[in-house]
Short mmCIF file of C-alpha atoms in Angstrom, two decimals:
data_model
loop_
_atom_site.label_atom_id
_atom_site.label_comp_id
_atom_site.label_asym_id
_atom_site.label_seq_id
_atom_site.Cartn_x
_atom_site.Cartn_y
_atom_site.Cartn_z
CA UNK A 40 -28.32 35.18 -15.44
CA UNK A 41 -31.11 33.85 -17.64
CA UNK A 42 -29.02 33.20 -20.79
CA UNK A 43 -26.48 31.39 -18.66
CA UNK A 44 -29.19 29.18 -17.14
CA UNK A 45 -30.49 28.38 -20.60
CA UNK A 46 -27.02 27.34 -21.74
CA UNK A 47 -26.66 25.07 -18.75
CA UNK A 48 -30.10 23.56 -19.31
CA UNK A 49 -29.24 22.98 -22.96
CA UNK A 50 -25.97 21.32 -22.09
CA UNK A 51 -27.71 19.08 -19.55
CA UNK A 52 -30.35 18.08 -22.08
CA UNK A 53 -27.66 17.24 -24.63
CA UNK A 54 -25.87 15.15 -22.02
CA UNK A 55 -29.02 13.21 -21.18
CA UNK A 56 -29.69 12.56 -24.85
CA UNK A 57 -26.11 11.43 -25.43
CA UNK A 58 -26.27 9.13 -22.42
CA UNK A 59 -29.50 7.68 -23.78
CA UNK A 60 -27.88 6.96 -27.14
CA UNK A 61 -24.93 5.28 -25.47
CA UNK A 62 -27.25 3.03 -23.52
CA UNK A 63 -29.22 2.00 -26.57
CA UNK A 64 -26.06 0.90 -28.31
CA UNK A 65 -24.78 -1.34 -25.54
CA UNK A 66 -28.15 -2.77 -24.63
CA UNK A 67 -27.61 -6.21 -26.09
CA UNK A 68 -24.40 -6.54 -24.11
CA UNK A 69 -24.81 -8.30 -20.78
CA UNK A 70 -22.82 -7.46 -17.69
CA UNK A 71 -21.71 -9.94 -15.08
CA UNK A 72 -20.77 -8.41 -11.75
CA UNK A 73 -18.13 -10.32 -9.81
CA UNK A 74 -17.15 -9.27 -6.29
CA UNK A 75 -13.77 -10.77 -5.53
CA UNK A 76 -11.17 -10.61 -2.78
CA UNK A 77 -8.34 -8.17 -3.51
CA UNK A 78 -5.81 -11.02 -3.59
CA UNK A 79 -7.56 -12.40 -6.68
CA UNK A 80 -7.02 -9.22 -8.74
CA UNK A 81 -4.42 -10.48 -11.21
CA UNK A 82 -5.82 -13.95 -11.70
CA UNK A 83 -9.47 -12.86 -12.03
CA UNK A 84 -8.56 -10.12 -14.51
CA UNK A 85 -7.12 -12.88 -16.66
CA UNK A 86 -10.02 -15.19 -15.94
CA UNK A 87 -12.45 -12.43 -16.99
CA UNK A 88 -10.62 -11.89 -20.26
CA UNK A 89 -10.77 -15.62 -21.04
CA UNK A 90 -14.45 -15.77 -20.07
CA UNK A 91 -15.25 -12.83 -22.36
CA UNK A 92 -13.33 -14.52 -25.16
CA UNK A 93 -15.74 -17.45 -24.87
CA UNK A 94 -18.81 -15.24 -24.29
CA UNK A 95 -18.28 -12.16 -26.52
CA UNK A 96 -21.57 -10.52 -25.55
CA UNK A 97 -20.69 -10.58 -21.86
CA UNK A 98 -18.76 -7.88 -20.08
CA UNK A 99 -17.36 -9.03 -16.73
CA UNK A 100 -17.21 -6.25 -14.21
CA UNK A 101 -14.96 -6.90 -11.22
CA UNK A 102 -14.85 -5.19 -7.88
CA UNK A 103 -11.79 -6.18 -5.88
CA UNK A 104 -11.87 -5.30 -2.20
CA UNK A 105 -11.34 -6.87 1.18
CA UNK A 106 -13.55 -9.96 1.56
CA UNK A 107 -15.17 -8.49 4.68
CA UNK A 108 -16.09 -5.27 2.88
CA UNK A 109 -17.66 -7.23 0.04
CA UNK A 110 -19.54 -9.55 2.40
CA UNK A 111 -20.93 -6.52 4.22
CA UNK A 112 -22.01 -4.96 0.90
CA UNK A 113 -23.85 -8.15 -0.05
CA UNK A 114 -25.59 -8.10 3.32
CA UNK A 115 -26.61 -4.52 2.62
CA UNK A 116 -28.23 -5.65 -0.62
CA UNK A 117 -25.64 -4.75 -3.23
CA UNK A 118 -26.69 -6.37 -6.52
CA UNK A 119 -24.04 -8.80 -7.72
CA UNK A 120 -23.73 -12.12 -9.51
CA UNK A 121 -20.69 -13.85 -8.07
CA UNK A 122 -18.81 -13.55 -4.78
CA UNK A 123 -15.31 -14.95 -4.36
CA UNK A 124 -13.97 -14.66 -0.82
CA UNK A 125 -10.42 -15.06 0.47
CA UNK A 126 -11.61 -17.06 3.46
CA UNK A 127 -14.47 -19.20 4.66
CA UNK A 128 -15.39 -16.87 7.52
CA UNK A 129 -16.57 -14.08 5.25
CA UNK A 130 -18.44 -16.49 3.00
CA UNK A 131 -20.19 -17.85 6.11
CA UNK A 132 -21.38 -14.31 6.93
CA UNK A 133 -23.51 -14.29 3.77
CA UNK A 134 -24.53 -17.96 4.02
CA UNK A 135 -28.24 -17.19 3.50
CA UNK A 136 -27.64 -14.83 0.59
CA UNK A 137 -25.54 -17.02 -1.70
CA UNK A 138 -25.91 -20.41 -3.33
CA UNK A 139 -23.60 -23.39 -2.87
CA UNK A 140 -20.17 -21.97 -2.02
CA UNK A 141 -17.37 -24.16 -3.33
CA UNK A 142 -13.65 -24.06 -2.69
CA UNK A 143 -11.77 -23.10 -5.84
CA UNK A 144 -8.32 -22.05 -4.68
CA UNK A 145 -5.92 -22.21 -1.76
CA UNK A 146 -3.21 -19.83 -0.73
CA UNK A 147 -0.47 -19.74 1.86
CA UNK A 148 1.82 -17.18 3.36
CA UNK A 149 5.40 -16.36 2.52
CA UNK A 150 7.92 -13.84 3.81
CA UNK A 151 8.82 -11.01 1.45
CA UNK A 152 11.84 -8.76 1.89
CA UNK A 153 13.20 -5.90 -0.25
CA UNK A 154 15.65 -7.01 -2.97
CA UNK A 155 19.03 -7.87 -1.46
CA UNK A 156 17.41 -8.65 1.89
CA UNK A 157 19.08 -5.78 3.80
CA UNK A 158 17.99 -7.10 7.20
CA UNK A 159 19.30 -10.61 6.47
CA UNK A 160 16.09 -12.49 7.22
CA UNK A 161 16.09 -16.25 6.62
CA UNK A 162 13.24 -17.72 8.66
CA UNK A 163 9.96 -16.95 10.37
CA UNK A 164 11.78 -16.83 13.72
CA UNK A 165 13.87 -13.91 12.42
CA UNK A 166 10.71 -11.82 12.25
CA UNK A 167 10.52 -11.83 16.05
CA UNK A 168 13.74 -9.82 16.24
CA UNK A 169 14.36 -6.11 16.10
CA UNK A 170 13.26 -5.55 12.50
CA UNK A 171 10.58 -3.39 10.95
CA UNK A 172 8.06 -6.14 10.19
CA UNK A 173 4.67 -5.38 8.66
CA UNK A 174 1.80 -7.90 8.71
CA UNK A 175 -1.96 -8.00 8.13
CA UNK A 176 -4.29 -7.10 11.01
CA UNK A 177 -5.84 -10.17 12.72
CA UNK A 178 -9.25 -8.90 11.61
CA UNK A 179 -8.61 -9.70 7.93
CA UNK A 180 -8.04 -13.15 6.35
CA UNK A 181 -4.30 -12.76 5.74
CA UNK A 182 -3.97 -11.56 9.35
CA UNK A 183 -5.73 -14.56 10.82
CA UNK A 184 -3.49 -16.79 8.71
CA UNK A 185 -0.50 -14.84 10.08
CA UNK A 186 -1.66 -15.50 13.63
CA UNK A 187 -2.08 -19.20 12.89
CA UNK A 188 1.41 -19.65 11.45
CA UNK A 189 3.00 -17.65 14.26
CA UNK A 190 1.20 -19.82 16.79
CA UNK A 191 2.11 -23.04 14.99
CA UNK A 192 5.76 -21.98 14.87
CA UNK A 193 5.77 -20.63 18.43
CA UNK A 194 7.04 -17.27 17.19
CA UNK A 195 5.99 -14.03 18.83
CA UNK A 196 5.74 -11.42 16.09
CA UNK A 197 6.21 -7.76 17.02
CA UNK A 198 5.06 -5.91 13.90
CA UNK A 199 5.50 -2.16 13.50
CA UNK A 200 2.20 -2.00 11.66
CA UNK A 201 -0.87 -4.18 11.10
CA UNK A 202 -2.32 -3.31 7.72
CA UNK A 203 -5.87 -3.86 6.55
CA UNK A 204 -5.04 -5.73 3.39
CA UNK A 205 -2.25 -7.80 1.99
CA UNK A 206 -1.45 -5.36 -0.83
CA UNK A 207 -0.64 -2.62 1.72
CA UNK A 208 1.81 -4.99 3.43
CA UNK A 209 3.41 -5.78 0.09
CA UNK A 210 3.67 -2.10 -0.85
CA UNK A 211 5.47 -1.24 2.38
CA UNK A 212 8.09 -3.87 1.53
CA UNK A 213 8.33 -2.80 -2.12
CA UNK A 214 8.81 0.82 -1.00
CA UNK A 215 11.62 -0.31 1.29
CA UNK A 216 9.76 0.97 4.34
CA UNK A 217 9.67 -2.46 5.94
CA UNK A 218 12.46 -5.02 6.45
CA UNK A 219 10.01 -7.85 5.94
CA UNK A 220 6.35 -8.58 5.48
CA UNK A 221 4.07 -11.61 5.52
CA UNK A 222 1.96 -11.88 2.39
CA UNK A 223 0.35 -14.56 0.28
CA UNK A 224 2.55 -16.51 -2.12
CA UNK A 225 0.39 -15.13 -4.95
CA UNK A 226 1.04 -11.51 -3.99
CA UNK A 227 4.77 -12.16 -3.75
CA UNK A 228 4.64 -13.69 -7.20
CA UNK A 229 2.69 -10.74 -8.61
CA UNK A 230 5.34 -8.36 -7.27
CA UNK A 231 8.03 -10.01 -9.39
CA UNK A 232 11.60 -8.83 -8.70
CA UNK A 233 10.45 -5.95 -6.60
CA UNK A 234 10.59 -8.29 -3.61
CA UNK A 235 12.54 -11.34 -2.62
CA UNK A 236 10.57 -14.31 -1.36
CA UNK A 237 11.52 -16.51 1.58
CA UNK A 238 9.30 -19.55 2.00
CA UNK A 239 9.03 -21.15 5.40
CA UNK A 240 7.77 -24.62 6.33
CA UNK A 241 5.27 -23.39 8.93
CA UNK A 242 3.16 -21.83 6.17
CA UNK A 243 1.67 -25.28 5.57
CA UNK A 244 -0.04 -24.98 8.95
CA UNK A 245 -2.31 -22.18 7.80
CA UNK A 246 -3.50 -22.76 4.28
CA UNK A 247 -6.30 -20.37 3.35
CA UNK A 248 -9.15 -21.72 1.27
CA UNK A 249 -11.03 -19.50 -1.16
CA UNK A 250 -14.74 -20.22 -1.68
CA UNK A 251 -16.74 -18.93 -4.66
CA UNK A 252 -20.55 -18.73 -4.88
CA UNK A 253 -23.37 -17.27 -6.92
CA UNK A 254 -25.33 -14.52 -5.21
CA UNK A 255 -29.06 -15.11 -4.64
CA UNK A 256 -31.25 -12.83 -6.74
CA UNK A 257 -28.37 -12.20 -9.12
CA UNK A 258 -29.27 -10.11 -12.18
CA UNK A 259 -27.59 -12.76 -14.37
CA UNK A 260 -28.05 -16.07 -12.53
CA UNK A 261 -27.24 -18.24 -15.53
CA UNK A 262 -24.02 -16.42 -16.37
CA UNK A 263 -23.10 -16.41 -12.69
CA UNK A 264 -23.30 -20.20 -12.54
CA UNK A 265 -21.28 -20.45 -15.76
CA UNK A 266 -18.58 -18.17 -14.33
CA UNK A 267 -18.32 -20.22 -11.12
CA UNK A 268 -17.92 -23.40 -13.18
CA UNK A 269 -15.38 -21.65 -15.40
CA UNK A 270 -13.31 -20.58 -12.38
CA UNK A 271 -13.33 -24.14 -11.02
CA UNK A 272 -12.79 -25.74 -14.42
CA UNK A 273 -9.57 -26.41 -16.35
CA UNK A 274 -9.09 -22.82 -17.56
CA UNK A 275 -9.59 -21.39 -14.09
CA UNK A 276 -7.28 -23.96 -12.57
CA UNK A 277 -4.59 -23.20 -15.13
CA UNK A 278 -4.76 -19.44 -14.50
CA UNK A 279 -4.88 -19.79 -10.72
CA UNK A 280 -1.93 -22.18 -10.63
CA UNK A 281 0.01 -19.84 -12.88
CA UNK A 282 -0.48 -17.06 -10.33
CA UNK A 283 0.71 -19.20 -7.44
CA UNK A 284 -2.57 -20.46 -6.01
CA UNK A 285 -3.13 -24.04 -5.05
CA UNK A 286 -6.25 -25.64 -6.49
CA UNK A 287 -8.42 -28.30 -4.85
CA UNK B 63 -38.82 28.66 -0.66
CA UNK B 64 -35.36 28.48 0.79
CA UNK B 65 -36.43 26.13 3.51
CA UNK B 66 -36.94 23.20 1.13
CA UNK B 67 -33.29 22.86 0.06
CA UNK B 68 -32.25 23.85 3.58
CA UNK B 69 -34.16 20.92 5.06
CA UNK B 70 -32.79 18.57 2.41
CA UNK B 71 -29.27 19.77 3.18
CA UNK B 72 -29.77 19.21 6.88
CA UNK B 73 -31.29 15.77 6.28
CA UNK B 74 -28.33 14.82 4.11
CA UNK B 75 -26.03 15.41 7.05
CA UNK B 76 -28.17 14.33 9.97
CA UNK B 77 -29.96 11.24 8.65
CA UNK B 78 -26.86 9.10 7.98
CA UNK B 79 -25.62 9.79 11.51
CA UNK B 80 -29.02 8.81 12.88
CA UNK B 81 -28.85 5.72 10.68
CA UNK B 82 -25.66 4.83 12.50
CA UNK B 83 -27.61 4.93 15.75
CA UNK B 84 -30.12 2.37 14.49
CA UNK B 85 -27.28 -0.14 14.05
CA UNK B 86 -26.29 0.13 17.70
CA UNK B 87 -27.37 -2.37 20.31
CA UNK B 88 -27.60 -0.21 23.47
CA UNK B 89 -26.98 -3.14 25.83
CA UNK B 90 -23.75 -4.09 24.06
CA UNK B 91 -22.55 -0.50 23.73
CA UNK B 92 -20.77 -0.07 27.09
CA UNK B 93 -18.77 -3.24 26.55
CA UNK B 94 -17.80 -2.27 23.02
CA UNK B 95 -16.84 1.27 24.00
CA UNK B 96 -14.63 0.25 26.90
CA UNK B 97 -12.76 -2.44 25.00
CA UNK B 98 -8.99 -1.89 25.11
CA UNK B 99 -8.98 -1.34 21.33
CA UNK B 100 -11.55 1.47 21.56
CA UNK B 101 -9.97 3.14 24.59
CA UNK B 102 -6.46 3.00 23.11
CA UNK B 103 -7.73 4.53 19.89
CA UNK B 104 -9.69 7.26 21.68
CA UNK B 105 -6.73 8.22 23.84
CA UNK B 106 -4.36 8.25 20.90
CA UNK B 107 -6.77 10.32 18.81
CA UNK B 108 -7.32 12.97 21.46
CA UNK B 109 -3.63 13.25 22.39
CA UNK B 110 -2.33 13.41 18.82
CA UNK B 111 -5.17 15.73 17.78
CA UNK B 112 -4.28 18.17 20.56
CA UNK B 113 -0.57 18.07 19.74
CA UNK B 114 -1.30 18.58 16.03
CA UNK B 115 -3.53 21.53 16.82
CA UNK B 116 -0.82 23.05 19.01
CA UNK B 117 1.77 22.50 16.31
CA UNK B 118 -0.56 24.06 13.74
CA UNK B 119 -0.92 27.14 15.94
CA UNK B 120 2.79 27.37 16.62
CA UNK B 121 3.79 27.09 12.95
CA UNK B 122 0.64 28.01 11.06
CA UNK B 123 -0.11 31.13 13.14
CA UNK B 124 3.06 32.95 12.09
CA UNK B 125 2.56 31.72 8.54
CA UNK B 126 -0.91 33.29 8.48
CA UNK B 127 0.52 36.60 9.70
CA UNK B 128 3.21 36.50 7.01
CA UNK B 129 0.65 35.68 4.31
CA UNK B 130 -1.67 38.47 5.41
CA UNK B 131 0.87 41.20 6.04
CA UNK B 132 3.85 40.55 3.82
CA UNK B 133 4.15 42.19 0.40
CA UNK B 134 6.69 39.66 -0.81
CA UNK B 135 6.58 38.58 -4.45
CA UNK B 136 5.29 35.10 -5.15
CA UNK B 137 3.06 35.12 -2.10
CA UNK B 138 0.17 33.84 -4.19
CA UNK B 139 2.17 30.75 -5.05
CA UNK B 140 3.00 30.23 -1.40
CA UNK B 141 -0.68 30.53 -0.50
CA UNK B 142 -1.61 28.00 -3.16
CA UNK B 143 0.81 25.51 -1.61
CA UNK B 144 -0.61 26.15 1.85
CA UNK B 145 -4.09 25.37 0.55
CA UNK B 146 -2.99 22.22 -1.28
CA UNK B 147 -3.63 19.76 1.58
CA UNK B 148 -7.25 20.94 1.66
CA UNK B 149 -7.90 19.66 -1.84
CA UNK B 150 -5.46 16.76 -2.07
CA UNK B 151 -6.83 13.35 -1.21
CA UNK B 152 -5.29 12.56 2.21
CA UNK B 153 -3.71 9.38 0.83
CA UNK B 154 -1.69 11.55 -1.54
CA UNK B 155 -0.54 13.56 1.46
CA UNK B 156 0.46 10.34 3.19
CA UNK B 157 2.44 9.16 0.17
CA UNK B 158 4.13 12.57 -0.10
CA UNK B 159 5.16 12.40 3.56
CA UNK B 160 6.35 8.82 3.13
CA UNK B 161 8.49 9.62 0.10
CA UNK B 162 10.09 12.57 1.88
CA UNK B 163 10.45 11.23 5.40
CA UNK B 164 10.28 7.47 4.85
CA UNK B 165 13.35 5.34 5.15
CA UNK B 166 14.18 5.70 1.45
CA UNK B 167 13.13 9.36 1.20
CA UNK B 168 15.75 12.11 0.88
CA UNK B 169 15.06 13.55 4.32
CA UNK B 170 14.29 10.16 5.82
CA UNK B 171 17.73 8.86 4.84
CA UNK B 172 19.36 11.76 6.67
CA UNK B 173 17.23 11.12 9.74
CA UNK B 174 18.10 7.44 9.55
CA UNK B 175 21.78 8.33 9.93
CA UNK B 176 21.00 9.96 13.27
CA UNK B 177 18.94 6.93 14.21
CA UNK B 178 15.58 8.65 13.81
CA UNK B 179 12.80 6.78 12.07
CA UNK B 180 9.44 8.43 11.61
CA UNK B 181 7.12 5.93 9.86
CA UNK B 182 5.22 3.65 12.27
CA UNK B 183 5.62 6.11 15.15
CA UNK B 184 3.15 8.32 16.98
CA UNK B 185 5.18 11.29 15.73
CA UNK B 186 4.27 10.23 12.20
CA UNK B 187 0.58 10.39 13.18
CA UNK B 188 1.05 13.93 14.47
CA UNK B 189 2.86 14.96 11.27
CA UNK B 190 0.14 13.48 9.07
CA UNK B 191 -2.59 15.22 11.07
CA UNK B 192 -0.72 18.53 11.04
CA UNK B 193 -0.21 18.26 7.29
CA UNK B 194 -3.93 17.98 6.59
CA UNK B 195 -5.29 20.13 9.42
CA UNK B 196 -2.93 23.13 9.54
CA UNK B 197 -4.39 24.81 6.41
CA UNK B 198 -7.67 25.27 8.29
CA UNK B 199 -5.85 27.37 10.86
CA UNK B 200 -3.81 29.32 8.33
CA UNK B 201 -6.78 30.11 6.10
CA UNK B 202 -9.09 31.05 8.97
CA UNK B 203 -6.53 33.25 10.62
CA UNK B 204 -5.33 34.90 7.44
CA UNK B 205 -8.86 35.82 6.45
CA UNK B 206 -9.45 37.40 9.84
CA UNK B 207 -6.15 39.24 9.69
CA UNK B 208 -7.09 40.75 6.34
CA UNK B 209 -10.59 41.87 7.29
CA UNK B 210 -10.03 43.02 10.84
CA UNK B 211 -7.37 45.08 12.42
CA UNK B 212 -5.71 47.22 9.79
CA UNK B 213 -7.41 50.47 10.76
CA UNK B 214 -7.07 49.96 14.50
CA UNK B 215 -3.43 49.08 14.07
CA UNK B 216 -2.81 52.29 12.18
CA UNK B 217 -4.53 54.29 14.90
CA UNK B 218 -2.47 52.52 17.56
CA UNK B 219 0.66 53.34 15.61
CA UNK B 220 -0.25 57.01 15.36
CA UNK B 221 -0.78 57.01 19.11
CA UNK B 222 2.82 55.92 19.52
CA UNK B 223 2.53 52.15 20.03
CA UNK B 224 5.40 50.07 18.65
CA UNK B 225 4.74 47.09 16.33
CA UNK B 226 5.01 44.49 19.10
CA UNK B 227 2.73 46.40 21.47
CA UNK B 228 0.23 46.93 18.63
CA UNK B 229 0.32 43.22 17.82
CA UNK B 230 -0.25 42.18 21.44
CA UNK B 231 -2.84 44.76 22.47
CA UNK B 232 -4.74 45.32 19.22
CA UNK B 233 -4.23 42.57 16.68
CA UNK B 234 -4.41 39.52 18.94
CA UNK B 235 -7.61 40.55 20.80
CA UNK B 236 -9.29 41.31 17.48
CA UNK B 237 -8.28 37.91 16.18
CA UNK B 238 -9.45 35.84 19.13
CA UNK B 239 -12.86 34.78 17.75
CA UNK B 240 -11.39 33.72 14.41
CA UNK B 241 -8.52 32.03 16.20
CA UNK B 242 -10.97 30.07 18.34
CA UNK B 243 -13.05 28.84 15.46
CA UNK B 244 -9.95 28.00 13.40
CA UNK B 245 -8.46 26.00 16.26
CA UNK B 246 -11.68 24.04 16.67
CA UNK B 247 -11.79 23.27 12.95
CA UNK B 248 -8.15 22.25 12.98
CA UNK B 249 -8.66 19.91 15.93
CA UNK B 250 -11.80 18.43 14.36
CA UNK B 251 -9.96 17.78 11.10
CA UNK B 252 -7.03 16.20 12.92
CA UNK B 253 -9.45 13.98 14.82
CA UNK B 254 -11.01 12.70 11.62
CA UNK B 255 -7.74 12.23 9.75
CA UNK B 256 -7.49 8.82 8.13
CA UNK B 257 -5.81 8.52 4.73
CA UNK B 258 -2.53 10.29 5.40
CA UNK B 259 -2.16 8.53 8.74
CA UNK B 260 -2.68 4.99 7.50
CA UNK B 261 -0.36 5.62 4.54
CA UNK B 262 2.47 7.33 6.39
CA UNK B 263 2.21 6.03 9.95
CA UNK B 264 0.70 2.58 9.44
CA UNK B 265 -1.75 1.06 11.88
CA UNK B 266 -0.82 -0.47 15.22
CA UNK B 267 -2.99 -0.47 18.33
CA UNK B 268 -1.78 1.97 20.96
CA UNK B 269 0.94 3.48 18.76
CA UNK B 270 -0.54 4.67 15.48
CA UNK B 271 -4.10 3.31 15.31
CA UNK B 272 -6.26 6.39 15.91
CA UNK B 273 -10.04 6.20 16.17
CA UNK B 274 -10.73 6.50 12.42
CA UNK B 275 -8.17 3.76 11.69
CA UNK B 276 -9.62 1.58 14.43
CA UNK B 277 -13.10 1.95 12.92
CA UNK B 278 -11.75 0.85 9.55
CA UNK B 279 -9.84 -2.14 10.88
CA UNK B 280 -12.61 -3.26 13.21
CA UNK B 281 -15.20 -3.05 10.43
CA UNK B 282 -13.34 -5.90 8.70
CA UNK B 283 -14.36 -8.38 11.36
CA UNK B 284 -16.90 -6.86 13.75
CA UNK B 285 -19.32 -4.33 12.31
CA UNK B 286 -21.07 -3.77 15.66
CA UNK B 287 -17.84 -2.77 17.36
CA UNK B 288 -16.96 -0.56 14.41
CA UNK B 289 -20.31 1.21 14.63
CA UNK B 290 -19.80 1.72 18.35
CA UNK B 291 -16.40 3.31 17.69
CA UNK B 292 -17.89 5.45 14.93
CA UNK B 293 -20.42 6.67 17.45
CA UNK B 294 -17.61 7.53 19.82
CA UNK B 295 -15.98 9.58 17.09
CA UNK B 296 -19.27 11.33 16.30
CA UNK B 297 -19.81 12.18 19.97
CA UNK B 298 -16.29 13.54 20.44
CA UNK B 299 -16.56 15.59 17.25
CA UNK B 300 -19.97 16.94 18.26
CA UNK B 301 -18.72 17.86 21.72
CA UNK B 302 -15.83 19.75 20.17
CA UNK B 303 -17.99 21.54 17.63
CA UNK B 304 -21.05 22.20 19.79
CA UNK B 305 -19.16 23.37 22.84
CA UNK B 306 -16.51 25.48 21.18
CA UNK B 307 -17.69 26.54 17.77
CA UNK B 308 -20.77 28.76 18.47
CA UNK B 309 -18.87 30.70 21.12
CA UNK B 310 -16.00 31.18 18.74
CA UNK B 311 -18.29 32.28 15.92
CA UNK B 312 -20.06 34.72 18.19
CA UNK B 313 -16.77 36.07 19.34
CA UNK B 314 -16.95 35.04 22.99
CA UNK B 315 -13.96 32.78 23.08
#
């Protein structure tokens, strides 16, 4: 028993020492923590790479989740530098904890169907029929946008499932488990040929705006402000447009 | 000395649940708990949980007997597969079910021909729950079958009882306590099932949105309502465990 314990203790000590060394080496590197809506994954990954190219000593660490989850984490005191939300509602929840939210992107919905469009869907009204339609739950930004377009078009949707995030909706269509889904234009674009996209005019009635803000008490306030400017500047605009977002 | 880690262990489990209580506004609780979303989810959870537990008993019970009594080759491999859902992340289980029984899955395509579609149905919820919960029944029952019974069964046999009579009058009564506790565990696990359900069955109020799924969806927009539903889940789970488990452990069930 004793020799075993000693081995374990030795191994632990070695681990601690190693960890210490690792830390010392990366100390001069600064980390910027960006909490961003899941729908920003592809574009912010690219944005981060471009930002790092201009600031070599900075590592940008992203956490992509539902905007509501991130807003709740900020309320619970999670340390972060930048928050980018997929809607204004979730940014409003942390109004007192962030500085100067600004719109940096817009997004709208589109219909996606599996390649070949087996159910023969051509318009939003077709989604009211007897098809397996998957949408976002009204509780999340893409779901509230879904409700708004359905209302504007006077279409009564009867989904077989209301998912918690737009990527889950997309995946059900990609997997062929749904005849159609309502997702953001940007997600449809990210999916490439794995889905077919059917735009509909009513989507203009529910354009989602994405606000970005620095978080109060950020560990890297200066970098945070620079990142927000970068996202709203020419480089950010170019990347966002490339991924299908609208920019203000 | 043992009481120090014991208290820490207890605190680790109890304190977070108590923390949940501090987030609850008692005056708003009745309204939040009787909302259609909460009631639908509660009803769906209890009904599907009970059906899953029954299905686990019906299918997993015989499997446990086979595992405990059979001398077949390769039984260890079979047992490993039975235990798999206990260690797999539930989402993996959901994906596995989807790729077998989904519309594009090999079995799902066959079912589609007969006009049967499982994803997005309450049946899919039951299947997902059974997938993750049944191992609890099989493992609990198999363990009991191995430790208890053998000697008494032999004696019964020497006294002239046939296999079926021995099973009914000796094996089953000896197994009852273990059966009780395994059933409770299975039901509790089915009640808490989340990952496999949301992956395989989707989430729609009244059809597939069980209490854990409702908590997750509600937390996206209304944390207070989500906490209230979490509390509901905690209370139901506690009732199940507190009422049934000690009796089962003490062999009174």
